[in-house]
Short mmCIF file of C-alpha atoms and ligand atoms in Angstrom, two decimals:
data_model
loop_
_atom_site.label_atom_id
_atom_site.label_comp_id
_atom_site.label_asym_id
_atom_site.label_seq_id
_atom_site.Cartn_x
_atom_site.Cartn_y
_atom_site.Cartn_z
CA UNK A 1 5.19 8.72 24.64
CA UNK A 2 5.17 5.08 26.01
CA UNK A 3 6.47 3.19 23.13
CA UNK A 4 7.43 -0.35 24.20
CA UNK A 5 9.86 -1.53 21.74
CA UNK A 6 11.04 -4.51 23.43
CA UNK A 7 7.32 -5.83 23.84
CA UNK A 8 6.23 -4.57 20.62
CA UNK A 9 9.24 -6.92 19.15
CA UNK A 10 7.88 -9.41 21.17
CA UNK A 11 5.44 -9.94 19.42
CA UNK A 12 6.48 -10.47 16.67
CA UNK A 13 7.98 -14.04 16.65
CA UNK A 14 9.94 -14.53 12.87
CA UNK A 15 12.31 -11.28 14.36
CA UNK A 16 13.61 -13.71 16.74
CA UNK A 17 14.87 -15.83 13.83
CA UNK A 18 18.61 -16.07 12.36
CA UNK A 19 19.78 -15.64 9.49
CA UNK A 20 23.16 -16.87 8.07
CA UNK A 21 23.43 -17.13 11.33
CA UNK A 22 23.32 -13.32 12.80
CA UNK A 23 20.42 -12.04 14.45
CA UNK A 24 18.03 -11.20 11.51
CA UNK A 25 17.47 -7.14 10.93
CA UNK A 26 14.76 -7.12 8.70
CA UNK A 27 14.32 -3.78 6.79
CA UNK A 28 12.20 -4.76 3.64
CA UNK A 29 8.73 -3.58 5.47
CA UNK A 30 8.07 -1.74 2.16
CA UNK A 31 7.27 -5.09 0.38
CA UNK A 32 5.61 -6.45 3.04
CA UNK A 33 5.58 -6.96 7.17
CA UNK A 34 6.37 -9.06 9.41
CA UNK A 35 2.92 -10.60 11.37
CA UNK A 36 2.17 -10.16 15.20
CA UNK A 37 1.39 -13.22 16.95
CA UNK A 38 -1.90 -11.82 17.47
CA UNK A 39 -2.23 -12.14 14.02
CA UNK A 40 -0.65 -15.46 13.15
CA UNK A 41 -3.02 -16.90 16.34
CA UNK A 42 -6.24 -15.72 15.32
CA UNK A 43 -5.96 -17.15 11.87
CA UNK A 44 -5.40 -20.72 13.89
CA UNK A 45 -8.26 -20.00 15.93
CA UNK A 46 -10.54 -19.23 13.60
CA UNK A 47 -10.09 -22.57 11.47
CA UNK A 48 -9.67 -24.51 14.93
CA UNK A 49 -13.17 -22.81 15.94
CA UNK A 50 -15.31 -20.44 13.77
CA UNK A 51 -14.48 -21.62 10.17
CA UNK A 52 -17.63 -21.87 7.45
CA UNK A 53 -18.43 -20.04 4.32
CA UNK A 54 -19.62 -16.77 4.76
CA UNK A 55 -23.05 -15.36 4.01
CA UNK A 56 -24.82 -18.32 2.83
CA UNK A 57 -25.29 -20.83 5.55
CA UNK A 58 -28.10 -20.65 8.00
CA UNK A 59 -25.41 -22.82 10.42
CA UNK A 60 -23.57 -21.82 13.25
CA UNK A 61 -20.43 -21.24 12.02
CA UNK A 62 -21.22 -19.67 8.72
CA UNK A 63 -22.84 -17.02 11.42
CA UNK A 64 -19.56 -16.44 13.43
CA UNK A 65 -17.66 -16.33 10.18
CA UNK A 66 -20.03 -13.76 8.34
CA UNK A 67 -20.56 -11.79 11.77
CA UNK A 68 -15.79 -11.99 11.67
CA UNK A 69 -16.00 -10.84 8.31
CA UNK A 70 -18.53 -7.74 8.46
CA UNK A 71 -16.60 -6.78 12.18
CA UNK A 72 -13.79 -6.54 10.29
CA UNK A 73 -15.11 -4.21 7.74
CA UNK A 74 -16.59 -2.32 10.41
CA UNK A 75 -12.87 -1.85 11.97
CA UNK A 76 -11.45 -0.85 8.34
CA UNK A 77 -13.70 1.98 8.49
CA UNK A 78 -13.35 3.24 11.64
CA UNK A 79 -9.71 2.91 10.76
CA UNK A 80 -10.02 5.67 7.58
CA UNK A 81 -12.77 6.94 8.49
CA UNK A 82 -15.40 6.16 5.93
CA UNK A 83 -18.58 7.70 5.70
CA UNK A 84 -20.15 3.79 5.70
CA UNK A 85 -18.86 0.49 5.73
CA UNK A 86 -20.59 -0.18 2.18
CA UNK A 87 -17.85 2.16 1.16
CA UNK A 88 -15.51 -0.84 2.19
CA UNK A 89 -14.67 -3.59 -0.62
CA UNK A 90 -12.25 -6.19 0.23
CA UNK A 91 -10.46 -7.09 -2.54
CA UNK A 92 -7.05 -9.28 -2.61
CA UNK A 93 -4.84 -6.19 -2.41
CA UNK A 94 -4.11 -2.81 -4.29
CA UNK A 95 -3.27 -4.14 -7.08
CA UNK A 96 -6.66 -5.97 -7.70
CA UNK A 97 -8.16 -2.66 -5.80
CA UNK A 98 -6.59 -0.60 -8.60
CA UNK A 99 -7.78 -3.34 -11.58
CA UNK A 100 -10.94 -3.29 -10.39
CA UNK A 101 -11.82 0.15 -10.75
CA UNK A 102 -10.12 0.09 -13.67
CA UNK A 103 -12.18 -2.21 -15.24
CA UNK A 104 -15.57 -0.82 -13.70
CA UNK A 105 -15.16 3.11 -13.41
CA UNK A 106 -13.01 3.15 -16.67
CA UNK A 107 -15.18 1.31 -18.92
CA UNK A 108 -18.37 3.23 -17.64
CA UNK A 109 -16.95 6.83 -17.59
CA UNK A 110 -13.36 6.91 -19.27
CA UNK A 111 -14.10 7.05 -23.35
CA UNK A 112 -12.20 7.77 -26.58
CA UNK A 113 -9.58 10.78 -26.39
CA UNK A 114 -10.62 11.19 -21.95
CA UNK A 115 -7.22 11.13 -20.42
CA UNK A 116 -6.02 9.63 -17.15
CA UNK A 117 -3.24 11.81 -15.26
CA UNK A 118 -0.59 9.42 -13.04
CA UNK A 119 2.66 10.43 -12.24
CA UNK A 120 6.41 8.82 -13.07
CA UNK A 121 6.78 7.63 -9.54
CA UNK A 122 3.75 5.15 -9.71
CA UNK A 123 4.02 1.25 -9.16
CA UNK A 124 3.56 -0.61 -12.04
CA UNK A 125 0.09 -1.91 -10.38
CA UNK A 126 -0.71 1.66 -10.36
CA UNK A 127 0.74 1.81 -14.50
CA UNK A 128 -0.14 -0.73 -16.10
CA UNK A 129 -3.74 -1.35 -15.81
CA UNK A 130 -4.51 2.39 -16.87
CA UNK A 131 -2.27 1.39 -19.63
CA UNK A 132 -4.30 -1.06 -20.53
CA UNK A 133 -7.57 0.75 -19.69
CA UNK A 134 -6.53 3.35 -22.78
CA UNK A 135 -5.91 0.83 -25.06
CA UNK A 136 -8.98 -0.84 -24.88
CA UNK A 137 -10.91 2.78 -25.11
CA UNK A 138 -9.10 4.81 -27.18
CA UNK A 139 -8.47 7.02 -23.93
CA UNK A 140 -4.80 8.94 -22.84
CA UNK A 141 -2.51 8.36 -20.46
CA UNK A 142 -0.21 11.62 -18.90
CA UNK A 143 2.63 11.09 -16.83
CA UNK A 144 3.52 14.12 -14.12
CA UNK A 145 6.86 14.15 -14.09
CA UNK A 146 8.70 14.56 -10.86
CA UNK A 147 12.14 16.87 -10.00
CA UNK A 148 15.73 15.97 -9.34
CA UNK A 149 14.69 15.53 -5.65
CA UNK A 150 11.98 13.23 -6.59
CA UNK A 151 9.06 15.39 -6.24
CA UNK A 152 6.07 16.03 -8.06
CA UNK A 153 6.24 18.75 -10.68
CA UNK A 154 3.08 20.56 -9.62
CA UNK A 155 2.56 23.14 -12.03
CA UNK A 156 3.13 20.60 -14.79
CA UNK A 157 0.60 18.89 -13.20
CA UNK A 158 -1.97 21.88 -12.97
CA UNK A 159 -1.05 22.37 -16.97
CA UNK A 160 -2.01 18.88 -17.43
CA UNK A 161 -5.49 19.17 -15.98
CA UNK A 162 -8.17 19.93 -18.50
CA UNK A 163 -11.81 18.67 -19.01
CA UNK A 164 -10.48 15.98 -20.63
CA UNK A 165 -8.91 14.63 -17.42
CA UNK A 166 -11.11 11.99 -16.16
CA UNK A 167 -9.38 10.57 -13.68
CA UNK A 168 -6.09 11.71 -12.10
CA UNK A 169 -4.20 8.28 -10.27
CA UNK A 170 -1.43 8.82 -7.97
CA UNK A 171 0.58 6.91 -4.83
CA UNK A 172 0.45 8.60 -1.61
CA UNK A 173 4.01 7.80 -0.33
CA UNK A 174 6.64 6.71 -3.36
CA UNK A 175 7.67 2.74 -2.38
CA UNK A 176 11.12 3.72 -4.74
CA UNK A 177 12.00 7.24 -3.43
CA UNK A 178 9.81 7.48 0.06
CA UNK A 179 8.70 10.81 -1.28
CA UNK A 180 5.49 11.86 0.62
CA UNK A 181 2.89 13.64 -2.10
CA UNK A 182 0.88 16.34 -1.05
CA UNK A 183 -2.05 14.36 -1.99
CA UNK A 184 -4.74 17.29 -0.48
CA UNK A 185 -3.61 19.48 -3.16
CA UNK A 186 -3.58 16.87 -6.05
CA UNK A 187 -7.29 15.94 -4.75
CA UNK A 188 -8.31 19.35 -5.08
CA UNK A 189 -6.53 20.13 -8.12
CA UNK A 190 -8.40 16.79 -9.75
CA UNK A 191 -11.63 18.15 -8.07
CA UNK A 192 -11.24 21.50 -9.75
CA UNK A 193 -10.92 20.04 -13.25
CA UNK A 194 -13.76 17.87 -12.21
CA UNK A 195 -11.53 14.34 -12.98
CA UNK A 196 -12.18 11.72 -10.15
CA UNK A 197 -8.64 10.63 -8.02
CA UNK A 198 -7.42 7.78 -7.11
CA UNK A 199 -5.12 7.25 -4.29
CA UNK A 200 -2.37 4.74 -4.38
CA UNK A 201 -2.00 4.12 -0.06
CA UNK A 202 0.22 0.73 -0.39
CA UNK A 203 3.19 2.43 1.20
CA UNK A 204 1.03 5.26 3.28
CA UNK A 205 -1.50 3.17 5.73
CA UNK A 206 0.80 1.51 7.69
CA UNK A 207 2.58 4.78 8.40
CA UNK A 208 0.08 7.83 9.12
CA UNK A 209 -3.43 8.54 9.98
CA UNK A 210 -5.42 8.37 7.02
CA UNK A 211 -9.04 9.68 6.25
CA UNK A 212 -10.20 9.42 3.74
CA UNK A 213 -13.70 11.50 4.42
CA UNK A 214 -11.07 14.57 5.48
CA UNK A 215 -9.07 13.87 2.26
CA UNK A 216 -12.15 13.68 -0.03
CA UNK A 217 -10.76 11.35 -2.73
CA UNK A 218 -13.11 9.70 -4.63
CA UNK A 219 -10.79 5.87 -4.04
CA UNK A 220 -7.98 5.13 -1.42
CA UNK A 221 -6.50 1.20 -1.71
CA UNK A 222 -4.36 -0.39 0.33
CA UNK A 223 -3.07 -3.97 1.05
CA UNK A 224 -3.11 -6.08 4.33
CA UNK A 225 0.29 -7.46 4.07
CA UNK A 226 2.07 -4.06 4.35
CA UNK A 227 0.58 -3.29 7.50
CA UNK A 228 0.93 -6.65 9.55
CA UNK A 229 -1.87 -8.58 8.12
CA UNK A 230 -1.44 -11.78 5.67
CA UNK A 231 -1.07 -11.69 1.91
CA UNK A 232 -4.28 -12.06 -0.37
CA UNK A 233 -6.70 -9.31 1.57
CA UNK A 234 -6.72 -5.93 0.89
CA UNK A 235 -8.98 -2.69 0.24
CA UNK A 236 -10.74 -0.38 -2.06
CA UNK A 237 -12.13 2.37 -0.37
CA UNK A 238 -14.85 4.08 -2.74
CA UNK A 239 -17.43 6.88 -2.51
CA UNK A 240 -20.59 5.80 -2.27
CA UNK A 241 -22.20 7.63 -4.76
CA UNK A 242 -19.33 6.26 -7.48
CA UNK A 243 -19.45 2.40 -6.13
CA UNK A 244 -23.47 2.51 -6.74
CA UNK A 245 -23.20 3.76 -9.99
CA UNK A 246 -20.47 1.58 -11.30
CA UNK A 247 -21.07 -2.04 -12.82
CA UNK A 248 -19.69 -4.99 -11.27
CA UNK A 249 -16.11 -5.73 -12.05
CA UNK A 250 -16.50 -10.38 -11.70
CA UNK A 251 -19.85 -11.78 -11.47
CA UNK A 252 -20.96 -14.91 -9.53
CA UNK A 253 -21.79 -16.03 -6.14
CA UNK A 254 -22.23 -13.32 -3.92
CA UNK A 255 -22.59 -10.19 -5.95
CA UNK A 256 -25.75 -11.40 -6.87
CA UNK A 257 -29.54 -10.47 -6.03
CA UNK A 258 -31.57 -12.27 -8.52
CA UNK A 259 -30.54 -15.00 -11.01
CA UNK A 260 -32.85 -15.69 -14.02
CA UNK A 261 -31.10 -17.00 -17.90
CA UNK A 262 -32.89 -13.68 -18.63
CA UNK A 263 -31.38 -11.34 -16.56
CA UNK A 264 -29.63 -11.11 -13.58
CA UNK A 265 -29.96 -8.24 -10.94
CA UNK A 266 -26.89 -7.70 -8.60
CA UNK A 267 -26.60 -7.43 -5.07
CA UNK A 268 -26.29 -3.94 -3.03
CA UNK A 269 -22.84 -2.32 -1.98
CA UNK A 270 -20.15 -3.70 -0.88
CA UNK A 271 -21.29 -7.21 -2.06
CA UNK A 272 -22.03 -6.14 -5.57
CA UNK A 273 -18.03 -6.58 -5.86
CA UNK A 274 -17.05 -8.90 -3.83
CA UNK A 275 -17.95 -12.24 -6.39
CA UNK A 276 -17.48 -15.55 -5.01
CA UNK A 277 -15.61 -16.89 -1.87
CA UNK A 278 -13.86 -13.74 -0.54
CA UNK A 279 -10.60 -14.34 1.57
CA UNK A 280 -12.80 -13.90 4.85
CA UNK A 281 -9.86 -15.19 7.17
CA UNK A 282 -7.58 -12.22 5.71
CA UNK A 283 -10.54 -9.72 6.22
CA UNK A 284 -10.77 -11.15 9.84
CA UNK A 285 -7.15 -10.88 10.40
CA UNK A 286 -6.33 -7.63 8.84
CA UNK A 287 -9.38 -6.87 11.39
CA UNK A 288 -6.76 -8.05 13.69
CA UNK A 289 -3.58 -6.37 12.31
CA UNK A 290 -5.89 -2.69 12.80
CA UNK A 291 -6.61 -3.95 15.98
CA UNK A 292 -2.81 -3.93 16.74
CA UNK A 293 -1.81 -0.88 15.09
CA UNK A 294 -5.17 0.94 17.11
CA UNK A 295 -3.69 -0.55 20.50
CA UNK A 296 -0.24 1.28 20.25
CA UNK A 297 -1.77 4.15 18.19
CA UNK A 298 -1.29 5.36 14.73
CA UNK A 299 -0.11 8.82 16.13
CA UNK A 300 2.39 7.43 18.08
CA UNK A 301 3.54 4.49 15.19
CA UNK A 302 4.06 7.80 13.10
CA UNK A 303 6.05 9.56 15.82
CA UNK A 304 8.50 6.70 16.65
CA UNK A 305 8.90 5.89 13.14
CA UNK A 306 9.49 9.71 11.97
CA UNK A 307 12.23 9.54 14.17
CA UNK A 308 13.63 6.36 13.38
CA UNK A 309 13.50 7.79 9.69
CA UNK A 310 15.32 10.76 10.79
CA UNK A 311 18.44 8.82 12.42
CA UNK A 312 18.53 6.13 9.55
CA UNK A 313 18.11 8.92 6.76
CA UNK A 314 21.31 11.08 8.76
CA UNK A 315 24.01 7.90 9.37
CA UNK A 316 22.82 6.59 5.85
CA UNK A 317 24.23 9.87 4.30
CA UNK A 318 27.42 9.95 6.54
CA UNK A 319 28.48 6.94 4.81
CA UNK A 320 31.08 8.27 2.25
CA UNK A 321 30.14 7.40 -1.62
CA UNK A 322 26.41 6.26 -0.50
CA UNK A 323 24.07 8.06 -2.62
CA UNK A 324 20.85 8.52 -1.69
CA UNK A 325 17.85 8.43 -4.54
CA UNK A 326 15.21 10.86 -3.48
CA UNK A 327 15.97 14.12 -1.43
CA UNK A 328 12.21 15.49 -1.25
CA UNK A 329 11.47 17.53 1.55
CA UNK A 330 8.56 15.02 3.23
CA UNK A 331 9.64 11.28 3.10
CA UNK A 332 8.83 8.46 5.27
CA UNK A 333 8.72 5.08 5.07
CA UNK A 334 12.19 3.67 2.51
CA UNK A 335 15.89 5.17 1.91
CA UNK A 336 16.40 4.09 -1.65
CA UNK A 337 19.84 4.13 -2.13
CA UNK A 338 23.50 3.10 -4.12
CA UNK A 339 26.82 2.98 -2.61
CA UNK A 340 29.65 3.52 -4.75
CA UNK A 341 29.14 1.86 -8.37
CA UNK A 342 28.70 -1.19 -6.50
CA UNK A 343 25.73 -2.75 -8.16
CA UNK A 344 22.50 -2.91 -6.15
CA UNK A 345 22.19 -6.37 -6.05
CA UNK A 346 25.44 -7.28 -4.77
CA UNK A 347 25.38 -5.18 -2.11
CA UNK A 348 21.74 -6.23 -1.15
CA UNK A 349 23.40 -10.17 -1.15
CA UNK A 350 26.49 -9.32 1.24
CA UNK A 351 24.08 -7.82 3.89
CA UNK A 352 21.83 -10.76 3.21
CA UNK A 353 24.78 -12.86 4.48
CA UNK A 354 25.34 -10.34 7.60
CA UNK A 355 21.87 -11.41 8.34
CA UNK A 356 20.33 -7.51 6.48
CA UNK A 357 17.16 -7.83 4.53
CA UNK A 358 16.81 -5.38 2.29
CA UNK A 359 15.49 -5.19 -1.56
CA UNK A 360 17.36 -4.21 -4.69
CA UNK A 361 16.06 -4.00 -8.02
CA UNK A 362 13.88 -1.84 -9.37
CA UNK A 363 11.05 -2.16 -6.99
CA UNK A 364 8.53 -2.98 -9.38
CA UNK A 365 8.66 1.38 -10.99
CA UNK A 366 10.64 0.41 -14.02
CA UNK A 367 10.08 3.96 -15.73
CA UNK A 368 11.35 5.72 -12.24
CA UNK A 369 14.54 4.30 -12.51
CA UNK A 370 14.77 5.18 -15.85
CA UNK A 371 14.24 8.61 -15.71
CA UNK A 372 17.01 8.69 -13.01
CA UNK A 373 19.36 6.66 -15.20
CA UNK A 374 19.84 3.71 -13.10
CA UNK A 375 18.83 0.11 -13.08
CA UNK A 376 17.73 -0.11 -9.27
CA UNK A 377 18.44 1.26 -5.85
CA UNK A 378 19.16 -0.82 -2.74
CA UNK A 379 16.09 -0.36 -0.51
CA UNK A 380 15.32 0.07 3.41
CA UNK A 381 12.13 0.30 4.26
CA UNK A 382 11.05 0.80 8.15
CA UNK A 383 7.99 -0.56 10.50
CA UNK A 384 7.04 -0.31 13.54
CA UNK A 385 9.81 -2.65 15.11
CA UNK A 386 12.50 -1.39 13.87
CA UNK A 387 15.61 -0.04 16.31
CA UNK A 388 18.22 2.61 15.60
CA UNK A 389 20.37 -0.16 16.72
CA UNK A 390 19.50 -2.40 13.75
CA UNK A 391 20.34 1.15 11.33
CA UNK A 392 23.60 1.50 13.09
CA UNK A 393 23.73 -2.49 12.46
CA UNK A 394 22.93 -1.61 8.74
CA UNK A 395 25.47 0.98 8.71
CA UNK A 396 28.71 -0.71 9.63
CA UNK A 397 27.23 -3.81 7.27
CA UNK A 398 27.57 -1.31 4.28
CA UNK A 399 31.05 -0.28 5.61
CA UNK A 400 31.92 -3.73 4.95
CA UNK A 401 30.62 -4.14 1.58
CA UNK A 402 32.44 -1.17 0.60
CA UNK A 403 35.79 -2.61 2.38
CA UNK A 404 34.72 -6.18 0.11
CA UNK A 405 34.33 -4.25 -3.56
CA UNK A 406 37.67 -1.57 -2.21
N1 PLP B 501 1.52 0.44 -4.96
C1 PLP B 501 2.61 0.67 -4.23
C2 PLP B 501 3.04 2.08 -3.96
C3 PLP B 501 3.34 -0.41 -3.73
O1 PLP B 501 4.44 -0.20 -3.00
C4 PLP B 501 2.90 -1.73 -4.01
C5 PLP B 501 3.68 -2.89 -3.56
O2 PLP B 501 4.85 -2.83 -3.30
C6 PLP B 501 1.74 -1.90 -4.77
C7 PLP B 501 1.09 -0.79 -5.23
C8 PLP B 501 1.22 -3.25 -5.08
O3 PLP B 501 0.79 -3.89 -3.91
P1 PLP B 501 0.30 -5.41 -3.91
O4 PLP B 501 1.39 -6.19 -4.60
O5 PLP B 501 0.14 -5.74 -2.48
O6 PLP B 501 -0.97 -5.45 -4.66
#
């Protein structure tokens, strides 16, 4: 495999930075990436050359920017493999991807005493708007629970699924314990009990092929900024035949067909939910970001990185009194972890100041760390530019926040 490391960090000009003055070894990819200088440029070129508001003007620029905008939709479905690109909605990240077919699929088809089936290792973006989906309609929410290794409890899922279960929501790859799902089976499983499923693919995208035709789910989201794009852009991916049924989730310019004070009509997919000034410079430049990821190759992101995995998950656990949260089988991605009883956070501030971002805290799945019994987990989470010398960096950092707490 011809995976250029030292021109693939090349490009990526904040890695170059320092911080308390050490080299900086940045290892919080999970909450978001770092941005390519293909990137980064083609944002400046587009307001420097192509900038107007899409799909209204009959102008130049308005052209370039709506023909930017609908390229880059194009290249979001070639890059999961959607049956059309009307199947493509860019919304401002998973979280809003998530709301929004909360708001539109839940109040059409999710009614008094349905229930919803998530899991305990969801996000709270993948929690709390189903939470307050139920309230609003009377509807149930059921939590799978996962195992002292931190994976999903399957037949306690398959008990779970009745006619009831409209909808079954659940993340692809865990963001707290890097467990991998085996989200083929839960799709099927959903299928069988005819409930619709949602996957969760904030921490997946970035990492492994996804398709989402092949997978059959009924929604995949994702977010730009996790996979080398800017903040603010993101995805819902959504059959067809559920986005044409389902009523708009915000209404104004845009989503439009026909305006009367009578009655408005609304415009065909994807516009129908995309209302008002979209963030067209994120769509172009997560255009760009796929672009990247396409030109060294999913496959061969996933191969360097399962490797890189490997080697950081081994030295991690030959670090005496580092526990590691999460032993399934089929992780990628983070090493949630806790060394000693020294607390999270302080440990994730003393390799701050050895120039180590991580995160600590509870990574935003408040009822995960619960159920373990803990307040938070140090995090490392991996990308594409990340060395085993920078683990082996991480390594000796935690030997001396051990040595600083002994
Ligand atoms: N779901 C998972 C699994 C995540 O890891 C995250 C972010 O960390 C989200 C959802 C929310 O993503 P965003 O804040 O980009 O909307």
């Amino acid at each position: 495999m011809n995976y250029n490391i030292n021109s693939i960090r090349s490009d990526f000009p904040i890695l170059e930075q320092k911080i308390a003055g050490k080299p900086l070894i940045y290892l919080d990819n999970g909450a978001t990436t770092q941005k390519p200088k293909q990137v980064i440029d083609s944002i400046s070129k587009f307001y420097s050359e192509i900038n107007g508001n899409i799909h209204r003007g009959v102008h130049q620029l308005s052209q370039f920017s709506t023909d930017a905008y609908e390229e880059a939709r194009q290249k979001v479905r070639d890059f999961i493999n959607a049956k059309s690109e009307t199947e493509v909605i860019f919304t401002r990240g998973t979280t809003e991807s998530i709301n929004l077919i909360a708001h539109s699929f839940g109040r059409r088809y999710i009614h008094r005493d349905d229930e919803i089936i998530i899991s305990e290792m969801e996000h709270h973006s993948n929690i709390v708007p189903w939470q307050m989906l139920c309230e609003q309609v009377g509807a149930k929410l059921r939590v799978i629970p996962f195992d002292k290794n931190g994976e999903l409890c399957m037949d306690d899922f398959r008990n779970m699924l009745s006619n009831k279960t409209k909808l079954v929501a659940i993340t692809h790859i865990s963001n707290s314990l890097g467990t991998v799902n085996p989200i083929r089976e839960v799709i099927d499983l959903a299928h069988k009990a005819g409930a619709a499923i949602l996957i969760d693919g904030a921490q997946a995208v970035q990492h492994t092929t996804v398709d989402v035709s092949e997978l059959n789910c009924d929604f995949y989201v994702f977010s730009g900024h996790k996979m080398y794009a800017p903040t603010g852009i993101g995805v819902l991916y959504g059959k067809k035949s559920w986005l044409d049924e389902m009523p708009p989730y915000q209404g104004g310019g845009d989503m439009i067909d026909t305006v009367t004070f009578k009655k408005t009509t609304y415009a065909e997919l994807p516009l129908k939910f995309e209302a008002g000034t979209t963030n067209y410079v994120g769509a172009m430049a997560l255009g760009k970001a796929i672009d990247y990821i396409q030109h060294i190759g999913i496959e061969n992101i996933e191969t360097y990185e399962k490797k890189l995995f490997k080697y950081a998950a081994e030295q991690l656990s030959l670090i005496p009194d580092l526990r590691i949260i999460g032993n399934a089988k089929n992780k990628s991605g983070v090493i949630s972890f806790l060394v000693g009883d020294i607390h999270h956070y302080d440990t994730g501030m003393l390799l701050d100041k050895m120039g180590i971002a991580v995160r600590t805290g509870n990574h935003c799945t408040q009822p995960l760390m619960t159920k373990i019994g803990i307040t938070g987990t140090v995090r490392a989470s991996f990308a594409l530019y990340n060395t085993q010398d920078e683990i082996d960096k991480l390594c000796s950092a935690i030997e001396r926040v051990k040595q600083f707490f002994s």
